[in-house]
XYZ file of N, CA and C in Angstrom:
672
model
N -16.410 15.387 25.984
C -16.013 15.990 25.033
C -14.276 15.697 25.614
N -13.614 16.363 27.415
C -12.669 15.168 26.795
C -12.240 14.896 26.654
N -13.410 13.977 26.036
C -13.133 12.289 25.468
C -12.276 13.164 23.774
N -13.123 13.657 23.625
C -13.167 14.005 21.910
C -11.742 15.219 21.647
N -11.328 14.947 22.387
C -10.149 16.383 22.841
C -9.025 15.644 23.081
N -9.170 15.078 23.830
C -8.001 13.326 24.233
C -7.894 12.894 21.877
N -8.884 12.053 21.761
C -8.912 11.769 19.846
C -8.092 12.599 19.672
N -8.580 13.489 19.076
C -8.559 14.460 18.774
C -6.704 14.592 18.688
N -5.674 15.395 19.212
C -5.403 15.096 19.556
C -4.068 13.870 19.281
N -3.865 12.567 19.718
C -3.100 11.690 19.548
C -3.639 11.044 18.458
N -4.263 12.222 17.147
C -4.811 11.860 15.569
C -3.626 13.036 15.641
N -3.875 13.893 15.519
C -3.071 15.046 15.302
C -2.071 14.896 15.741
N -0.941 13.679 16.600
C 0.288 13.009 16.876
C 0.318 12.083 15.895
N -0.430 11.526 15.313
C -0.004 10.383 14.119
C 0.248 10.863 12.287
N -0.228 12.463 12.773
C -0.047 12.489 11.055
C 0.734 13.445 11.072
N 1.051 13.749 12.438
C 2.906 14.738 12.863
C 3.909 14.404 11.761
N 4.092 12.933 11.598
C 5.130 13.053 11.406
C 4.735 13.153 9.945
N 6.560 13.561 9.172
C 6.219 13.686 8.122
C 6.747 12.160 6.824
N 6.092 11.715 5.694
C 6.460 11.877 5.049
C 7.172 11.851 3.861
N 7.940 10.615 3.133
C 8.998 11.281 2.090
C 8.576 11.091 0.480
N 8.014 11.677 -0.132
C 8.392 11.461 -1.834
C 8.849 10.849 -1.794
N 8.179 9.890 -2.730
C 8.572 8.402 -3.428
C 9.733 8.475 -4.562
N 9.836 9.800 -4.641
C 10.807 10.056 -5.770
C 10.159 9.393 -7.131
N 11.450 8.599 -7.755
C 11.510 8.801 -9.337
C 10.075 7.172 -9.203
N 9.762 7.168 -10.072
C 8.505 6.299 -10.634
C 9.679 4.870 -11.336
N 11.345 4.728 -10.735
C 11.322 3.120 -11.168
C 12.273 3.159 -10.568
N 11.878 4.037 -8.952
C 12.432 3.189 -7.713
C 11.491 2.434 -6.307
N 12.867 1.613 -6.089
C 12.276 1.536 -5.135
C 10.809 1.990 -4.343
N 10.393 1.963 -3.241
C 10.085 2.863 -2.187
C 8.473 3.178 -1.753
N 8.022 3.655 -0.397
C 6.975 3.279 0.087
C 7.457 3.559 2.163
N 6.467 4.037 2.436
C 6.469 4.370 4.031
C 6.734 2.962 4.525
N 8.037 2.971 5.805
C 7.956 1.730 6.768
C 7.028 2.160 7.508
N 6.642 2.758 8.154
C 6.294 3.506 9.376
C 4.547 2.450 9.540
N 3.943 2.309 11.080
C 3.471 1.638 11.173
C 2.819 1.666 12.476
N 0.444 2.615 12.972
C 0.646 3.220 13.964
C -0.306 2.479 14.357
N -0.615 2.036 15.864
C -1.955 0.821 16.253
C -1.415 -0.076 17.353
N -1.778 -0.811 18.469
C -1.519 -1.532 18.862
C -0.875 -2.254 18.802
N -0.455 -3.471 18.304
C 0.836 -5.181 19.307
C -0.438 -6.213 20.012
N -2.025 -5.737 20.434
C -2.705 -6.197 21.147
C -2.318 -7.903 20.671
N -3.084 -7.920 18.743
C -2.632 -9.687 18.319
C -2.833 -9.185 17.064
N -2.489 -10.201 16.378
C -2.300 -10.476 14.645
C -2.945 -10.711 14.228
N -3.676 -9.463 13.683
C -4.858 -9.961 12.947
C -4.839 -10.239 11.759
N -3.966 -10.147 11.021
C -3.552 -9.634 9.422
C -2.443 -10.045 8.833
N -1.833 -10.288 9.429
C 0.039 -11.061 9.503
C 0.093 -13.035 9.804
N 0.661 -13.568 9.176
C 1.352 -14.204 9.540
C 2.576 -15.352 9.941
N 3.094 -13.690 9.041
C 5.288 -14.141 8.711
C 5.341 -13.672 7.984
N 6.984 -14.027 8.561
C 7.691 -12.577 6.958
C 7.015 -13.844 5.786
N 8.070 -12.874 4.529
C 7.297 -13.166 2.867
C 8.628 -14.161 3.248
N 8.312 -16.168 2.551
C 9.327 -16.550 1.954
C 9.065 -16.270 0.696
N 9.483 -16.845 -0.241
C 10.733 -15.581 -1.877
C 9.667 -16.343 -2.259
N 10.000 -14.781 -2.757
C 8.964 -14.002 -4.150
C 9.651 -13.785 -5.252
N 9.923 -14.760 -5.784
C 10.855 -14.175 -7.177
C 9.366 -14.513 -8.854
N 8.468 -15.666 -8.274
C 7.359 -15.397 -9.912
C 6.059 -14.696 -8.856
N 5.412 -14.219 -10.428
C 3.934 -13.941 -9.882
C 3.751 -15.099 -9.155
N 3.185 -17.082 -8.638
C 3.220 -17.243 -8.369
C 3.176 -17.774 -6.732
N 4.896 -17.302 -6.596
C 5.042 -16.854 -5.582
C 3.947 -15.440 -4.297
N 4.198 -14.871 -5.298
C 3.330 -13.386 -5.025
C 2.366 -13.999 -4.183
N 1.574 -14.158 -5.154
C -0.366 -14.316 -5.137
C -0.278 -15.100 -3.307
N 0.179 -16.562 -3.527
C 0.818 -17.351 -2.201
C 1.429 -16.480 -0.811
N 2.111 -16.036 -1.363
C 2.423 -13.997 -0.159
C 1.549 -13.977 -0.115
N 0.025 -12.941 -0.764
C -0.693 -12.597 0.073
C -1.828 -13.778 -0.010
N -2.088 -14.428 -0.161
C -4.020 -14.716 0.342
C -3.133 -15.887 0.770
N -1.677 -15.515 1.894
C -1.623 -16.256 3.235
C -1.687 -15.159 3.795
N -1.017 -13.832 3.649
C -1.341 -13.282 4.890
C 0.499 -13.118 5.020
N 1.065 -13.133 4.231
C 2.771 -13.536 5.120
C 3.727 -12.145 4.441
N 3.065 -11.115 5.657
C 3.611 -9.920 4.835
C 4.773 -9.597 6.740
N 6.599 -8.995 6.105
C 6.228 -8.763 7.401
C 6.263 -7.782 8.767
N 5.400 -7.128 8.401
C 4.999 -6.215 9.253
C 3.105 -6.711 9.536
N 3.036 -6.734 11.488
C 1.095 -7.510 11.567
C 0.842 -6.372 10.498
N -0.608 -6.982 11.230
C -1.159 -5.584 10.419
C -2.326 -6.365 11.721
N -2.015 -5.197 12.563
C -2.471 -5.317 14.473
C -3.543 -4.039 14.169
N -4.767 -4.026 15.356
C -5.155 -3.410 15.828
C -4.772 -1.683 15.736
N -5.919 -1.082 15.288
C -5.164 0.173 15.360
C -5.292 0.891 13.897
N -5.021 2.343 14.153
C -4.605 3.092 12.822
C -3.497 3.107 12.311
N -3.431 2.869 10.867
C -2.630 3.141 10.180
C -2.358 3.581 9.113
N -1.402 4.464 8.965
C -0.646 5.400 8.176
C 0.038 4.767 7.005
N -0.248 6.268 5.705
C 0.947 5.802 4.794
C 0.702 6.243 3.778
N 1.385 6.436 2.731
C 1.804 7.547 0.811
C 1.063 6.477 0.489
N -0.045 6.929 0.014
C -1.238 7.251 -0.846
C -0.582 6.905 -2.517
N -0.535 7.754 -2.285
C 0.459 7.864 -4.372
C 1.770 9.321 -3.620
N 2.674 9.847 -4.751
C 3.830 10.229 -4.910
C 3.203 12.216 -4.834
N 4.487 12.508 -3.872
C 3.712 14.600 -4.372
C 4.614 14.072 -3.007
N 3.933 16.469 -3.101
C 4.977 16.838 -1.860
C 3.281 16.557 -0.959
N 3.763 16.431 0.152
C 2.914 16.221 0.752
C 3.141 17.510 2.044
N 2.038 18.472 2.530
C 2.184 19.162 3.136
C 0.933 19.470 4.796
N 0.547 19.804 5.895
C 0.195 20.233 6.858
C 0.213 21.390 7.291
N -0.407 22.786 5.431
C -0.554 23.928 6.069
C -1.057 24.710 7.160
N -0.843 25.403 7.452
C -2.778 25.783 8.531
C -2.366 27.787 8.165
N -3.357 27.722 7.585
C -3.334 30.069 7.630
C -4.458 29.772 8.536
N -4.257 31.388 9.817
C -4.883 32.382 9.976
C -5.981 30.802 11.260
N -5.734 29.524 11.105
C -6.790 28.552 12.758
C -6.873 27.753 10.881
N -6.620 27.608 9.652
C -7.834 27.210 8.836
C -6.362 26.180 8.410
N -6.870 25.454 7.981
C -6.079 24.244 7.474
C -6.575 24.221 5.718
N -4.880 24.601 5.627
C -4.772 23.632 3.645
C -3.796 23.127 3.296
N -4.213 21.777 4.076
C -2.745 21.343 4.020
C -2.690 20.376 2.698
N -1.868 18.781 2.379
C -3.240 18.292 1.015
C -3.571 16.860 1.653
N -2.838 16.971 3.824
C -2.420 15.062 3.436
C -3.855 14.169 2.916
N -5.753 14.015 3.207
C -5.990 13.305 2.662
C -6.036 13.585 0.972
N -5.124 14.474 -0.017
C -5.181 13.965 -1.327
C -3.752 12.730 -1.491
N -2.606 12.749 0.198
C -1.843 11.454 -0.481
C -1.448 10.028 0.670
N -1.771 11.012 2.155
C -2.200 9.702 2.581
C -3.508 9.099 3.009
N -2.782 7.902 3.118
C -3.769 6.522 3.316
C -3.971 6.539 4.190
N -5.083 6.777 5.255
C -5.885 6.625 6.313
C -6.658 4.438 6.736
N -5.964 3.687 6.821
C -7.461 2.780 8.257
C -7.148 2.371 8.807
N -8.455 2.224 9.372
C -8.234 1.531 11.013
C -9.256 0.015 10.644
N -8.157 -0.642 11.556
C -7.603 -2.394 12.150
C -8.289 -2.227 12.800
N -10.031 -2.928 13.666
C -10.976 -2.935 13.766
C -9.843 -4.498 14.773
N -10.381 -4.647 16.413
C -9.973 -5.994 17.166
C -10.566 -7.487 16.368
N -11.496 -7.417 15.309
C -11.830 -8.328 14.530
C -11.838 -8.969 13.444
N -10.878 -7.838 12.530
C -10.165 -7.629 11.080
C -10.772 -6.846 11.089
N -12.041 -6.107 10.931
C -12.922 -4.434 9.591
C -11.714 -3.462 9.874
N -11.910 -3.272 8.564
C -11.947 -2.195 8.133
C -12.635 -1.245 7.747
N -12.326 0.457 8.892
C -12.810 1.349 8.234
C -11.950 2.467 7.146
N -12.363 3.130 6.526
C -11.525 4.198 5.687
C -11.397 5.780 6.446
N -12.004 6.276 7.117
C -12.752 7.007 7.189
C -13.090 7.296 8.766
N -11.779 9.406 8.639
C -10.925 9.768 10.048
C -11.671 10.858 9.782
N -12.729 11.751 11.318
C -12.382 12.489 11.685
C -11.348 13.369 12.346
N -11.268 14.773 11.779
C -9.225 15.173 12.592
C -9.605 16.567 12.741
N -9.039 17.297 14.053
C -9.789 18.102 14.580
C -8.065 19.137 13.314
N -7.887 19.158 13.228
C -6.360 19.787 11.785
C -6.733 22.044 13.330
N -5.386 22.286 12.994
C -4.892 23.950 12.919
C -5.427 23.692 14.172
N -5.938 23.363 15.130
C -6.593 23.885 16.445
C -8.337 22.711 16.723
N -9.164 23.978 15.668
C -10.104 23.689 15.469
C -10.576 23.439 13.861
N -10.316 23.228 13.467
C -10.762 22.777 11.320
C -10.583 21.120 11.186
N -12.791 20.759 11.391
C -12.334 18.995 10.951
C -11.983 18.813 9.902
N -11.157 17.924 9.780
C -10.813 17.322 8.628
C -11.329 16.237 8.106
N -11.964 15.458 7.081
C -12.116 14.545 7.456
C -11.095 13.544 6.193
N -10.617 12.603 6.512
C -10.064 12.048 5.779
C -10.426 10.582 5.029
N -10.516 10.266 4.350
C -11.167 8.377 3.740
C -10.248 8.210 2.129
N -10.718 6.939 3.119
C -9.888 6.284 1.446
C -10.542 5.680 1.076
N -12.198 5.042 1.204
C -13.135 5.291 0.540
C -12.845 4.638 -1.318
N -11.940 5.537 -1.802
C -12.138 5.197 -3.532
C -11.911 3.498 -3.881
N -11.286 2.688 -2.103
C -10.950 0.921 -2.916
C -11.739 0.535 -0.868
N -13.293 0.913 -1.183
C -14.598 0.253 -0.702
C -14.171 -1.020 -1.127
N -14.081 -1.792 -2.323
C -14.210 -3.480 -2.878
C -13.018 -3.965 -2.621
N -12.432 -3.142 -2.108
C -10.965 -4.209 -1.931
C -11.891 -5.262 -0.913
N -13.073 -4.606 -0.286
C -12.950 -5.944 1.074
C -13.384 -5.209 2.182
N -14.425 -5.238 3.007
C -14.842 -5.040 4.149
C -13.710 -5.434 5.769
N -12.246 -6.634 5.248
C -12.360 -6.827 6.480
C -10.776 -7.971 6.258
N -10.393 -7.831 6.215
C -8.178 -7.992 6.458
C -7.984 -9.337 5.528
N -9.284 -10.099 5.762
C -9.364 -11.193 4.771
C -9.971 -11.551 3.585
N -10.266 -9.805 2.664
C -11.093 -9.887 2.169
C -10.209 -9.033 1.493
N -9.330 -7.844 2.092
C -8.577 -7.410 1.455
C -7.777 -8.488 0.637
N -7.070 -9.188 1.358
C -5.202 -10.079 1.128
C -6.112 -11.116 -0.061
N -7.524 -11.489 -0.086
C -8.152 -12.086 -1.182
C -8.055 -11.460 -2.461
N -8.730 -10.654 -2.631
C -8.449 -9.527 -3.416
C -7.628 -8.523 -4.361
N -6.418 -8.151 -3.636
C -5.240 -8.380 -3.566
C -4.620 -9.444 -4.857
N -5.039 -11.006 -4.123
C -4.425 -11.798 -4.294
C -5.321 -12.031 -6.001
N -5.825 -11.358 -6.088
C -6.635 -11.961 -7.072
C -6.794 -10.863 -8.189
N -6.176 -9.716 -7.805
C -5.808 -9.580 -9.474
C -4.453 -9.318 -9.469
N -4.262 -9.650 -8.574
C -2.450 -10.060 -8.803
C -2.220 -11.380 -9.878
N -3.784 -12.398 -10.051
C -3.507 -13.461 -10.867
C -4.034 -12.459 -12.310
N -4.573 -11.698 -12.236
C -5.446 -11.071 -13.052
C -4.389 -10.233 -14.136
N -3.357 -10.519 -13.435
C -2.303 -9.237 -14.461
C -1.455 -10.686 -14.976
N -1.268 -11.087 -13.732
C -0.912 -12.345 -15.020
C -0.948 -13.171 -16.279
N -2.733 -13.395 -15.620
C -3.090 -14.172 -17.336
C -2.944 -13.016 -17.531
N -3.074 -11.736 -18.016
C -2.814 -10.942 -18.904
C -1.706 -10.719 -19.016
N -0.635 -10.768 -18.996
C 0.638 -10.124 -18.911
C 1.620 -11.186 -20.079
N 2.191 -9.732 -20.983
C 3.152 -9.748 -21.839
C 4.231 -9.016 -22.464
N 4.998 -9.097 -23.399
C 6.039 -8.681 -23.606
C 4.867 -7.192 -24.528
N 4.009 -7.611 -24.630
C 3.439 -6.613 -24.929
C 2.294 -6.235 -24.686
N 1.754 -6.159 -23.217
C 0.270 -6.443 -22.823
C 0.941 -5.861 -21.381
N 2.092 -5.272 -20.749
C 2.825 -5.762 -19.301
C 1.768 -5.316 -18.009
N 2.128 -6.071 -17.530
C 0.814 -5.847 -16.325
C 1.889 -6.285 -15.189
N 2.529 -7.083 -14.897
C 3.990 -6.798 -13.770
C 4.810 -6.334 -14.033
N 5.338 -5.889 -12.577
C 6.088 -5.136 -12.663
C 7.525 -5.558 -11.214
N 9.075 -5.995 -11.308
C 9.473 -6.428 -9.918
C 10.195 -5.643 -9.804
N 10.510 -5.353 -8.341
C 11.555 -3.936 -8.434
C 13.288 -5.251 -8.635
N 13.732 -4.925 -9.020
C 15.921 -5.727 -9.086
C 16.077 -5.125 -9.469
N 16.875 -4.687 -7.801
C 18.400 -4.031 -7.002
C 17.790 -3.028 -7.332
N 17.674 -2.325 -6.950
C 16.389 -0.944 -6.427
C 15.565 -0.508 -7.526
N 15.450 -1.328 -8.726
C 15.354 -0.594 -9.829
C 13.385 -1.816 -10.619
N 12.331 -0.890 -11.028
C 11.394 -1.250 -11.473
C 11.769 -2.383 -13.045
N 11.423 -3.203 -12.708
C 11.614 -4.147 -14.375
C 10.363 -4.642 -14.747
N 10.257 -4.628 -16.106
C 8.845 -5.930 -15.792
C 9.130 -6.615 -15.681
N 8.044 -7.531 -15.609
C 8.458 -8.835 -14.747
C 8.610 -10.384 -16.648
N 9.490 -10.649 -15.945
C 9.691 -12.558 -16.796
C 9.107 -13.079 -15.806
N 8.193 -13.941 -17.101
C 8.074 -15.787 -15.870
C 8.453 -16.318 -16.534
N 8.512 -17.527 -15.366
C 9.679 -19.104 -15.301
C 8.829 -19.107 -16.323
N 8.185 -19.460 -17.513
C 8.537 -20.347 -19.068
C 8.616 -19.418 -20.162
N 9.309 -18.264 -19.972
C 9.842 -17.578 -21.140
C 10.969 -17.575 -21.093
N 11.360 -17.746 -22.465
C 12.705 -17.774 -23.606
C 13.288 -15.897 -23.142
N 14.649 -16.067 -22.654
C 15.212 -15.449 -23.150
C 16.757 -14.921 -23.819
N 16.011 -15.738 -24.724
C 17.282 -16.044 -25.852
C 18.622 -15.639 -25.400
N 18.820 -15.909 -24.342
C 20.874 -15.824 -23.764
C 20.701 -15.085 -23.251
N 19.558 -13.719 -23.184
C 19.525 -12.625 -22.689
C 20.414 -12.161 -20.541
N 21.745 -12.493 -20.428
C 21.972 -12.070 -19.116
C 20.977 -11.593 -17.977
N 20.680 -10.434 -17.834
C 19.463 -9.708 -17.072
C 18.987 -9.954 -17.752
N 17.982 -10.970 -18.959
C 16.414 -11.138 -18.659
C 16.098 -12.773 -17.153
N 17.821 -12.762 -17.091
C 17.989 -14.252 -16.565
C 17.415 -13.960 -14.934
N 18.065 -12.144 -14.662
C 18.381 -12.311 -13.814
C 16.775 -11.843 -12.690
N 16.698 -10.217 -13.593
C 15.275 -10.647 -13.289
C 13.878 -11.933 -13.571
N 14.409 -13.006 -14.286
C 13.465 -13.900 -14.102
C 13.044 -14.344 -12.743
N 14.499 -14.673 -11.823
C 15.238 -15.505 -11.002
C 15.662 -14.956 -9.255
N 15.417 -13.045 -9.762
C 15.789 -12.418 -8.354
C 14.575 -12.870 -7.451
N 15.168 -12.894 -5.857
C 13.535 -12.648 -5.015
C 13.393 -11.014 -5.146
N 11.846 -10.633 -5.433
C 11.644 -9.276 -5.339
C 10.296 -9.649 -4.183
N 10.345 -8.311 -3.044
C 9.130 -8.116 -2.124
C 8.154 -7.044 -2.116
N 8.980 -6.386 -3.525
C 8.149 -5.033 -4.298
C 7.929 -4.893 -5.649
N 6.588 -4.963 -5.482
C 5.741 -5.839 -7.443
C 5.057 -4.519 -7.628
N 4.906 -4.245 -8.925
C 4.174 -2.552 -9.303
C 3.118 -3.446 -9.515
N 1.800 -3.677 -9.415
C 0.178 -4.296 -10.581
C 0.064 -3.355 -10.583
N -1.132 -3.606 -12.395
C -1.358 -3.360 -13.382
C -2.870 -3.393 -12.701
N -3.955 -2.704 -12.766
C -5.341 -3.028 -12.669
C -5.964 -1.995 -12.100
N -7.446 -1.882 -12.396
C -8.569 -1.114 -12.680
C -7.689 0.625 -12.901
N -7.127 -0.249 -14.112
C -6.684 1.255 -14.183
C -5.119 2.296 -14.313
N -4.743 1.715 -13.522
C -3.098 2.391 -13.097
C -2.803 0.986 -12.251
N -0.751 1.762 -12.004
C -0.102 0.651 -11.081
C -0.693 0.975 -10.333
N -0.007 0.189 -8.785
C -0.533 -0.639 -7.912
C 1.066 -1.122 -6.667
N 1.166 -0.277 -5.654
C 2.777 -1.375 -5.705
C 2.475 -1.598 -4.049
N 2.335 -3.815 -4.091
C 2.566 -4.255 -3.350
C 3.385 -4.277 -3.210
N 3.891 -4.346 -1.351
C 5.361 -4.017 -0.640
C 5.285 -5.571 1.102
N 5.612 -6.531 0.320
C 6.443 -7.487 0.796
C 6.751 -7.154 2.731
N 7.008 -6.019 2.265
C 7.577 -6.070 3.731
C 6.663 -4.279 4.698
N 6.045 -4.201 4.775
C 5.142 -4.448 5.273
C 3.762 -4.326 5.155
N 2.820 -3.597 5.799
C 1.353 -4.642 7.199
C 1.163 -5.350 5.830
N -0.237 -5.349 6.050
C -1.087 -5.671 4.761
C -1.612 -5.129 4.765
N -2.697 -5.113 5.735
C -3.626 -3.190 6.094
C -3.393 -2.256 5.085
N -2.102 -2.136 4.548
C -1.560 -1.256 4.395
C -1.634 -1.111 2.812
N -2.456 -1.767 2.455
C -1.786 -2.435 0.742
C -3.083 -2.534 0.020
N -2.777 -1.679 -1.687
C -1.503 -0.990 -2.012
C -1.323 -0.131 -1.414
N 0.791 0.314 -0.767
C 0.987 1.517 -0.354
C 1.135 2.144 -1.359
N 0.844 2.473 -2.699
C 0.630 2.954 -3.830
C 0.460 3.366 -4.807
N -0.809 4.612 -5.103
C -1.405 4.738 -6.432
C -0.665 4.739 -7.827
Protein backbone atom coordinates (compact mmCIF):
# COMPACT_ATOMS: atom_id res chain seq x y z
CA UNK A 1 0.00 0.00 0.00
CA UNK A 2 2.78 2.43 0.92
CA UNK A 3 4.53 1.65 -2.35
CA UNK A 4 1.38 2.45 -4.34
CA UNK A 5 0.92 5.73 -2.48
CA UNK A 6 4.52 6.76 -3.18
CA UNK A 7 4.19 5.87 -6.87
CA UNK A 8 0.93 7.78 -7.15
CA UNK A 9 2.51 10.79 -5.45
CA UNK A 10 5.42 10.78 -7.88
CA UNK A 11 3.16 10.50 -10.91
CA UNK A 12 0.86 13.24 -9.65
CA UNK A 13 3.90 15.45 -9.18
CA UNK A 14 4.98 14.87 -12.75
CA UNK A 15 1.55 15.85 -14.03
CA UNK A 16 1.52 18.98 -11.89
CA UNK A 17 3.79 20.79 -14.33
CA UNK A 18 1.79 22.97 -16.68
CA UNK A 19 2.02 22.68 -20.46
CA UNK A 20 1.47 25.67 -22.68
CA UNK A 21 -0.83 25.55 -25.66
CA UNK A 22 0.93 25.31 -29.01
CA UNK A 23 -0.59 28.57 -30.19
CA UNK A 24 -1.03 29.37 -33.85
CA UNK A 25 -0.97 26.45 -36.25
CA UNK A 26 1.72 28.06 -38.37
CA UNK A 27 4.16 28.60 -35.51
CA UNK A 28 6.71 26.13 -34.27
CA UNK A 29 5.84 24.51 -30.95
CA UNK A 30 6.20 21.53 -28.67
CA UNK A 31 7.00 20.78 -25.07
CA UNK A 32 10.73 20.46 -24.42
CA UNK A 33 10.53 19.03 -20.90
CA UNK A 34 11.61 15.46 -20.24
CA UNK A 35 10.94 13.19 -17.30
CA UNK A 36 12.85 10.00 -16.60
CA UNK A 37 16.01 8.60 -15.12
CA UNK A 38 19.43 9.10 -16.66
CA UNK A 39 20.59 5.49 -16.37
CA UNK A 40 21.31 4.56 -19.97
CA UNK A 41 20.64 5.87 -23.44
CA UNK A 42 18.26 3.58 -25.30
CA UNK A 43 16.85 5.93 -27.90
CA UNK A 44 19.19 8.65 -29.11
CA UNK A 45 22.66 8.54 -30.57
CA UNK A 46 23.49 12.23 -30.63
CA UNK A 47 22.54 15.71 -31.76
CA UNK A 48 20.87 15.80 -35.19
CA UNK A 49 23.01 16.78 -38.11
CA UNK A 50 21.97 19.16 -40.87
CA UNK A 51 18.29 18.57 -41.68
CA UNK A 52 17.65 20.44 -44.92
CA UNK A 53 15.53 17.99 -46.87
CA UNK A 54 13.31 14.96 -46.37
CA UNK A 55 16.19 12.51 -46.85
CA UNK A 56 18.11 14.22 -44.03
CA UNK A 57 15.06 13.96 -41.79
CA UNK A 58 14.58 10.27 -42.58
CA UNK A 59 18.25 9.55 -41.87
CA UNK A 60 18.21 11.35 -38.52
CA UNK A 61 15.04 9.58 -37.40
CA UNK A 62 16.21 6.13 -38.45
CA UNK A 63 19.59 6.65 -36.77
CA UNK A 64 17.84 8.01 -33.65
CA UNK A 65 19.64 11.34 -33.80
CA UNK A 66 17.56 13.48 -31.44
CA UNK A 67 18.89 16.26 -29.24
CA UNK A 68 17.38 14.73 -26.09
CA UNK A 69 18.23 11.19 -25.06
CA UNK A 70 15.40 8.69 -24.60
CA UNK A 71 16.43 7.30 -21.24
CA UNK A 72 14.34 4.76 -19.32
CA UNK A 73 11.48 6.38 -17.40
CA UNK A 74 8.14 8.10 -17.84
CA UNK A 75 7.65 10.84 -20.42
CA UNK A 76 4.82 13.31 -20.79
CA UNK A 77 4.30 15.70 -23.69
CA UNK A 78 1.52 17.62 -25.37
CA UNK A 79 -0.11 15.42 -27.99
CA UNK A 80 -2.51 18.04 -29.38
CA UNK A 81 -3.06 21.77 -29.04
CA UNK A 82 -5.72 23.22 -26.79
CA UNK A 83 -6.47 24.27 -23.23
CA UNK A 84 -5.19 21.84 -20.59
CA UNK A 85 -6.67 21.66 -17.09
CA UNK A 86 -6.40 19.35 -14.09
CA UNK A 87 -9.38 20.54 -12.06
CA UNK A 88 -11.02 18.64 -9.22
CA UNK A 89 -14.61 18.89 -7.99
CA UNK A 90 -15.32 17.61 -4.49
CA UNK A 91 -12.67 14.95 -4.84
CA UNK A 92 -13.63 13.91 -8.37
CA UNK A 93 -11.25 14.51 -11.23
CA UNK A 94 -12.67 16.81 -13.95
CA UNK A 95 -9.51 17.53 -15.91
CA UNK A 96 -8.74 16.72 -19.54
CA UNK A 97 -5.05 15.76 -19.52
CA UNK A 98 -5.74 12.39 -21.13
CA UNK A 99 -7.10 14.21 -24.18
CA UNK A 100 -4.14 16.57 -24.51
CA UNK A 101 -1.13 14.99 -22.82
CA UNK A 102 0.66 11.91 -24.10
CA UNK A 103 2.38 9.61 -21.65
CA UNK A 104 4.82 6.83 -22.48
CA UNK A 105 6.88 4.60 -20.21
CA UNK A 106 10.24 3.54 -21.66
CA UNK A 107 11.77 0.41 -20.18
CA UNK A 108 15.49 -0.18 -19.73
CA UNK A 109 15.29 -2.72 -22.57
CA UNK A 110 13.82 -0.16 -24.97
CA UNK A 111 10.25 -1.46 -24.66
CA UNK A 112 7.37 1.04 -24.73
CA UNK A 113 4.31 1.05 -22.47
CA UNK A 114 1.51 3.51 -23.20
CA UNK A 115 -0.98 3.19 -20.34
CA UNK A 116 -0.48 4.66 -16.85
CA UNK A 117 -2.95 4.62 -13.93
CA UNK A 118 -2.78 7.64 -11.62
CA UNK A 119 -4.59 8.79 -8.53
CA UNK A 120 -5.94 12.29 -9.08
CA UNK A 121 -7.65 14.58 -6.60
CA UNK A 122 -6.47 12.33 -3.80
CA UNK A 123 -8.43 9.18 -4.58
CA UNK A 124 -9.96 9.33 -8.07
CA UNK A 125 -8.15 6.78 -10.26
CA UNK A 126 -7.63 7.98 -13.83
CA UNK A 127 -6.15 5.99 -16.71
CA UNK A 128 -3.92 7.97 -19.01
CA UNK A 129 -3.53 6.12 -22.29
CA UNK A 130 -1.73 6.57 -25.54
CA UNK A 131 -2.82 3.31 -27.13
CA UNK A 132 -4.00 5.00 -30.33
CA UNK A 133 -0.42 4.83 -31.63
CA UNK A 134 0.19 1.16 -30.81
CA UNK A 135 0.97 0.58 -34.49
CA UNK A 136 4.06 2.77 -34.04
CA UNK A 137 5.93 -0.18 -32.52
CA UNK A 138 6.51 -1.88 -29.20
CA UNK A 139 10.06 -0.66 -28.70
CA UNK A 140 12.19 2.38 -29.41
CA UNK A 141 13.77 0.89 -32.54
CA UNK A 142 10.40 0.03 -34.09
CA UNK A 143 9.16 3.54 -33.27
CA UNK A 144 12.11 5.12 -35.11
CA UNK A 145 11.64 2.93 -38.17
CA UNK A 146 7.87 3.52 -38.25
CA UNK A 147 8.29 7.29 -38.19
CA UNK A 148 11.08 7.22 -40.80
CA UNK A 149 8.88 5.07 -43.07
CA UNK A 150 5.99 7.54 -42.72
CA UNK A 151 8.27 10.43 -43.74
CA UNK A 152 9.47 8.35 -46.70
CA UNK A 153 5.86 7.70 -47.74
CA UNK A 154 5.04 11.40 -47.42
CA UNK A 155 8.11 12.35 -49.47
CA UNK A 156 7.10 9.91 -52.22
CA UNK A 157 3.59 11.43 -52.42
CA UNK A 158 4.54 15.06 -51.87
CA UNK A 159 3.95 17.61 -54.62
CA UNK A 160 2.71 21.18 -54.89
CA UNK A 161 -0.79 19.73 -55.37
CA UNK A 162 -0.50 17.01 -52.72
CA UNK A 163 1.33 18.57 -49.77
CA UNK A 164 2.54 15.91 -47.34
CA UNK A 165 5.56 17.60 -45.77
CA UNK A 166 6.15 20.97 -44.13
CA UNK A 167 9.10 22.36 -42.22
CA UNK A 168 9.62 25.28 -39.88
CA UNK A 169 11.55 28.08 -41.59
CA UNK A 170 12.28 31.23 -39.59
CA UNK A 171 9.65 30.24 -37.03
CA UNK A 172 6.84 29.50 -39.49
CA UNK A 173 5.62 26.33 -41.15
CA UNK A 174 6.26 26.29 -44.89
CA UNK A 175 5.37 23.73 -47.54
CA UNK A 176 8.38 21.55 -48.26
CA UNK A 177 10.41 22.35 -51.37
CA UNK A 178 12.28 19.30 -52.67
CA UNK A 179 15.96 19.74 -53.69
CA UNK A 180 15.18 19.07 -57.36
CA UNK A 181 12.20 21.43 -57.50
CA UNK A 182 12.63 24.52 -59.68
CA UNK A 183 11.87 27.76 -57.83
CA UNK A 184 11.84 29.81 -61.08
CA UNK A 185 13.80 32.69 -59.55
CA UNK A 186 11.72 32.84 -56.36
CA UNK A 187 14.27 33.71 -53.68
CA UNK A 188 12.03 32.71 -50.77
CA UNK A 189 11.39 29.35 -52.40
CA UNK A 190 15.15 28.87 -52.56
CA UNK A 191 15.41 29.84 -48.89
CA UNK A 192 12.88 27.20 -47.87
CA UNK A 193 14.68 24.63 -50.00
CA UNK A 194 18.08 25.28 -48.39
CA UNK A 195 17.25 26.17 -44.77
CA UNK A 196 18.09 23.66 -42.04
CA UNK A 197 15.12 22.80 -39.82
CA UNK A 198 14.70 20.27 -37.03
CA UNK A 199 10.91 20.73 -36.75
CA UNK A 200 8.74 19.13 -39.44
CA UNK A 201 5.06 18.35 -39.94
CA UNK A 202 4.26 15.10 -41.73
CA UNK A 203 0.86 14.09 -43.11
CA UNK A 204 -0.09 10.44 -42.58
CA UNK A 205 -2.97 8.40 -41.18
CA UNK A 206 -5.37 11.19 -42.12
CA UNK A 207 -3.75 14.05 -40.20
CA UNK A 208 -0.68 16.20 -39.57
CA UNK A 209 1.88 15.00 -37.03
CA UNK A 210 4.91 16.91 -35.78
CA UNK A 211 8.42 15.48 -35.68
CA UNK A 212 10.69 17.64 -33.50
CA UNK A 213 14.30 16.51 -33.45
CA UNK A 214 14.94 18.90 -30.56
CA UNK A 215 12.99 16.53 -28.31
CA UNK A 216 13.45 12.88 -27.40
CA UNK A 217 12.54 10.11 -29.82
CA UNK A 218 10.23 8.52 -27.21
CA UNK A 219 7.97 11.61 -27.44
CA UNK A 220 7.53 11.52 -31.21
CA UNK A 221 5.39 12.61 -32.87
CA UNK A 222 5.04 15.41 -30.33
CA UNK A 223 1.76 16.76 -31.73
CA UNK A 224 -1.16 15.28 -33.66
